[in-house]
Amino acid sequence: MTRCRAALLALLTMVALSPAASPAASPAVAAHADEGPEQIVNGTFDAGTAPWWGTPDLTLAVDEGRLCADVPGGTANPWDVIIGQDGIPLVAGETYAYRFAASATPAKVGRALIQLPVDPWTQYLSAAPELSVPGDDHSYTFTAPVSLPNAQVVFQLGGSAEPWRFCMDDVSLKGGAEPEEYEPDTGPRVRVNMVGYLPAGPKKATVVTTATTALEWELKDAGKKTVARGRTTPRGVDASSGENVHTLDFSAHRKPGKGYTVTADGETSRPFDITAGLYDELPVDALRFYYTQRSGIEILDTLRPGYGRPAGHAGVAPNQGDVDVPCQPGVCDYTLNVKGGWYDAGDHGKYVVNGGISVHQLMSAYERDKAAFTDGQLAVPESGNGVPDVLDEARWEQEFLLSMQVPDGEPYAGMAHHKIHDQNWTGLPLLPHQDPQPRELHPPSTAATLNLAATAAQTARLFAPYDAAFAARNLEAARRAWAAARANPERYADPADGVGGGAYNDADVSDEFYWAAAELFITTGEKEFESFVLGSPHHTGDVWRDRGFDWGNTAQLGRLELATVPNTIPDRGRVRRSVIEGADKYLAVQKAHPYGLPYNPPDFDWGSNNLVLNNLVVVATAYDLTGREKYRAAVREGMDYLLGRNALNQSYVTGYGEVASKNQHSRWYARQLDPALPNPPRGTLAGGPNSAIQDPVAQRLLRGCKPQFCYIDDIESWATNELTINWNAPLAWVGAFLADGGGRSGCRVRYSGHGSWPGGFIAQVVIENTGRQSVDGWSLRWSWLGGQRVAEGWGVKLAQSGSVVTATGLGWNDRIKPGRSVTFGFAGTGGAGPDPAPEVFHLNGERCS
Ligand code: 9MR
């Protein structure tokens, strides 16, 4: 709503309504109705255009606080062009005051209707407002003849030979029943991680209470026996929930067991376990999610019981994609085969920017500790091919990203198309293979091109030991993409290109440039990329935004990669320290937050749960770099929020915890709408609280919500409760971190190159036992950057799988006494590109410092 509109409206409420269009009007009733509850959602357009919809020939946009659209000419009927809102409840016999402000350029007569949303489209109010160029306010009253939960408010704008522009603002329908009051069931007021706690980790809970002084708490085992007690810490009113809370800490209790509860203020928490294996399945579940998101391939019920379905968008009717996809009109004159990849979310779109960060984070989880990911682990069709399943899954997406690259000889060759999706939005439920919409390629963008450059460069080094040809194809594509992005540095995705799919627009790609340059530098070691990295403002600036990183903020990815993947950037020490500084910042936010959240902006973002996780990725990386316990503890505590220690007292991961999200917005896991369909698979993250509540369900039920309450587990709440490939990726990453235990071993390893020649090298390794115990029988593990292989060893037995090397002692040197060391050497053959010394070593499964 514009400011002058607000003043006008205030004035208007004081005067009687203008003559009504409906026979039911009378000034007295109208004044009464005008005081009634508001039934229109977002009639001021302060929250964007949702939940207003338009016919496909319209693009709705907010212009100076009003909703505006260019109405095409050449239509025959008023109903050929419509803007509307659905789901308006009417109560029979109630009188309503309907008003709006609207303008037309040039002036026009429009049609304003409140009607039945289906045939015979019965009209309860029908008006023909004269719309002027400067704009006027229009008001009407009518009495509803029926009760209806879902009437429709529409503006019919068609029937004009010439095109014109329509704008409206302050649409209001007052009267009738108070909108349904939504009270979430938040269960007991003592909030815990309802899955459990790690024996050696922090164990904290939050109590919602009116008390302002410390309360007693008790930890009870499954037999209701009190095993620990203490006093809470009052924390005042928490801004993220608007509630008065206390925290309590039972970290000192380390005894494993099932069915513990915490009692405080007369309330008993949901039960939870204390167990070391708490997170063993989380990374696997979070990664298995990707197979059922796959496009272009049949999902086998044998691999995912209950989730089998035919291939989607594989060129079989009624699908119109994705084997021969044209561009949007005027964008290109070729077609591309872009079959495959993952569906982005609950929609059937495939977006290069979002695919990029998702595939990157999967590969980065792998690159962090390659030995943790095995072949056969994810039960995918490729299991058993000798390649870790996580790489098979990543390849499924990466092949799609490669296919989005503009072919040689075409305009913008080497760039990547921003996205491919349906011409129009489809309804729910709709299985992928049943989508009848035409599919279109959208214009190439610099952001998509750089996502491709970054992930292709990363793919090149990770696939080098498994498939040299695929690795080479990726490196070549990465170089072409980089050159094309440099030549076209400012081709931005259109923010209004959001019909049939999300816009994923981003008008600052300097961060994508930095990330891509970092990946290309790590993989090739080449000067061009090094210079670009060193010259980027993101290399030295504070990239650690409070709100976390995401698909549109990727400088952090470049920084994390340069800090953790071995490379020769000259200021590496500073880069690593900067990650620790970022982590310290998130630690401070978490410490101040009574729910242990490392994310606390005044309003929560779309997909806040993934921002929480991405902040945890930074903290976890600080643990990897330093081995300092406070960072590991912070990651563990951060996970508690997602699994129940929150204002809604619910878990945001499907299948984890007794009250967990299960109705995430999806066209095929749509059990809430069709009981024959499944819920999302175990391990699916919900987007989580989103203060902007753009969707109609959230707008109807969550109006005025405090950040943590801006969430509802309803399939139609796409703004708070969707599932996406980029949100499950940090869940998999953090899950892998939590599952590996992160234990440190008392050892130090020195790895030194002793000469190299084209194609080969010699290295020496010294393992020092810095602990107090003798190591009897050792096995040392590290991994190469890319395609290096060990050949012959001295004083050691060597084995290699992919790029993971395992070195074991021989009979005479397999004991290392405290303070002593063992030295061995070996010859290796070099992969293409740089050959930095490995930096991460695990001795008998535990990481050396
Ligand atoms: O995750 C995206 C969020 O950051 C944006 O603010 C929002 C609006 O552009 O779009 C979200 O992404 C959606 C995408 O546009 C279409 N597929 C579903 C995505 C998750 O809701």
PDB file of C-alpha atoms and ligand atoms in Angstrom, residues 343-351 354 419 421 425 495 498 500-505 550-552 605-607 610-611 665 667 687 690 694 717-727, ligand 1:
ATOM      1  CA  TYR A 343      13.377 -31.702  -9.787  1.00  0.00           C
ATOM      2  CA  ASP A 344      14.129 -28.604  -7.779  1.00  0.00           C
ATOM      3  CA  ALA A 345      11.528 -28.956  -5.096  1.00  0.00           C
ATOM      4  CA  GLY A 346       7.798 -29.634  -4.999  1.00  0.00           C
ATOM      5  CA  ASP A 347       7.544 -28.304  -8.555  1.00  0.00           C
ATOM      6  CA  HIS A 348       8.772 -29.896 -11.776  1.00  0.00           C
ATOM      7  CA  GLY A 349      11.231 -27.118 -12.614  1.00  0.00           C
ATOM      8  CA  LYS A 350      14.984 -27.571 -12.980  1.00  0.00           C
ATOM      9  CA  TYR A 351      17.129 -24.551 -12.224  1.00  0.00           C
ATOM     10  CA  ASN A 354      19.930 -24.011  -7.424  1.00  0.00           C
ATOM     11  CA  LYS A 419      16.366 -22.801 -16.054  1.00  0.00           C
ATOM     12  CA  HIS A 421      10.310 -25.490 -16.507  1.00  0.00           C
ATOM     13  CA  TRP A 425       2.162 -23.315 -12.827  1.00  0.00           C
ATOM     14  CA  PRO A 495      12.959 -11.072 -11.582  1.00  0.00           C
ATOM     15  CA  GLY A 498       8.376 -16.364 -12.328  1.00  0.00           C
ATOM     16  CA  GLY A 500       5.447 -21.733 -14.194  1.00  0.00           C
ATOM     17  CA  GLY A 501       8.644 -21.799 -12.160  1.00  0.00           C
ATOM     18  CA  GLY A 502      10.653 -19.737  -9.696  1.00  0.00           C
ATOM     19  CA  ALA A 503      12.660 -16.740 -10.889  1.00  0.00           C
ATOM     20  CA  TYR A 504      15.888 -17.456  -8.978  1.00  0.00           C
ATOM     21  CA  ASN A 505      16.967 -13.949  -9.908  1.00  0.00           C
ATOM     22  CA  ASP A 550      22.406 -19.850  -0.038  1.00  0.00           C
ATOM     23  CA  TRP A 551      21.870 -20.191  -3.792  1.00  0.00           C
ATOM     24  CA  GLY A 552      22.112 -16.410  -4.282  1.00  0.00           C
ATOM     25  CA  ASP A 605      13.902 -15.940   5.530  1.00  0.00           C
ATOM     26  CA  TRP A 606      12.319 -18.306   3.056  1.00  0.00           C
ATOM     27  CA  GLY A 607      14.001 -21.654   3.749  1.00  0.00           C
ATOM     28  CA  ASN A 610      18.705 -24.330   5.365  1.00  0.00           C
ATOM     29  CA  LEU A 611      20.283 -21.052   6.456  1.00  0.00           C
ATOM     30  CA  HIS A 665       4.713 -28.920  -0.486  1.00  0.00           C
ATOM     31  CA  ARG A 667       3.322 -32.478  -6.371  1.00  0.00           C
ATOM     32  CA  GLY A 687      11.964 -25.088   4.495  1.00  0.00           C
ATOM     33  CA  ASN A 690       9.413 -17.734   6.864  1.00  0.00           C
ATOM     34  CA  GLN A 694       3.806 -15.503   0.871  1.00  0.00           C
ATOM     35  CA  SER A 717       2.068 -23.654   2.384  1.00  0.00           C
ATOM     36  CA  TRP A 718       4.774 -23.451  -0.243  1.00  0.00           C
ATOM     37  CA  ALA A 719       6.433 -20.465   1.417  1.00  0.00           C
ATOM     38  CA  THR A 720       7.037 -22.179   4.778  1.00  0.00           C
ATOM     39  CA  ASN A 721       6.852 -25.873   4.047  1.00  0.00           C
ATOM     40  CA  GLU A 722       8.436 -26.810   0.765  1.00  0.00           C
ATOM     41  CA  LEU A 723      11.212 -29.345   0.278  1.00  0.00           C
ATOM     42  CA  THR A 724      14.116 -28.626  -2.035  1.00  0.00           C
ATOM     43  CA  ILE A 725      17.350 -30.090  -3.328  1.00  0.00           C
ATOM     44  CA  ASN A 726      19.338 -27.163  -1.933  1.00  0.00           C
ATOM     45  CA  TRP A 727      17.882 -27.509   1.557  1.00  0.00           C
TER      46      TRP A 727
HETATM   47  O1  9MR B   1      14.338 -20.952  -2.188  1.00  0.00           O
HETATM   48  C1  9MR B   1      13.906 -19.855  -2.957  1.00  0.00           C
HETATM   49  C2  9MR B   1      13.867 -18.633  -2.090  1.00  0.00           C
HETATM   50  O2  9MR B   1      15.160 -18.309  -1.638  1.00  0.00           O
HETATM   51  C3  9MR B   1      13.266 -17.482  -2.872  1.00  0.00           C
HETATM   52  O3  9MR B   1      13.106 -16.387  -2.016  1.00  0.00           O
HETATM   53  C4  9MR B   1      11.918 -17.898  -3.473  1.00  0.00           C
HETATM   54  C5  9MR B   1      11.279 -16.813  -4.296  1.00  0.00           C
HETATM   55  O4  9MR B   1      12.004 -16.557  -5.445  1.00  0.00           O
HETATM   56  O5  9MR B   1      12.078 -19.039  -4.269  1.00  0.00           O
HETATM   57  C6  9MR B   1      12.558 -20.150  -3.575  1.00  0.00           C
HETATM   58  O6  9MR B   1      12.746 -21.178  -4.460  1.00  0.00           O
HETATM   59  C7  9MR B   1      11.632 -21.849  -5.003  1.00  0.00           C
HETATM   60  C8  9MR B   1      11.795 -21.801  -6.497  1.00  0.00           C
HETATM   61  O7  9MR B   1      11.647 -20.481  -6.941  1.00  0.00           O
HETATM   62  C9  9MR B   1      10.855 -22.743  -7.240  1.00  0.00           C
HETATM   63  N1  9MR B   1      10.978 -24.068  -6.704  1.00  0.00           N
HETATM   64  C10 9MR B   1      10.716 -24.143  -5.302  1.00  0.00           C
HETATM   65  C11 9MR B   1      11.691 -23.291  -4.531  1.00  0.00           C
HETATM   66  C12 9MR B   1      11.495 -23.407  -3.028  1.00  0.00           C
HETATM   67  O8  9MR B   1      10.349 -22.812  -2.581  1.00  0.00           O
END
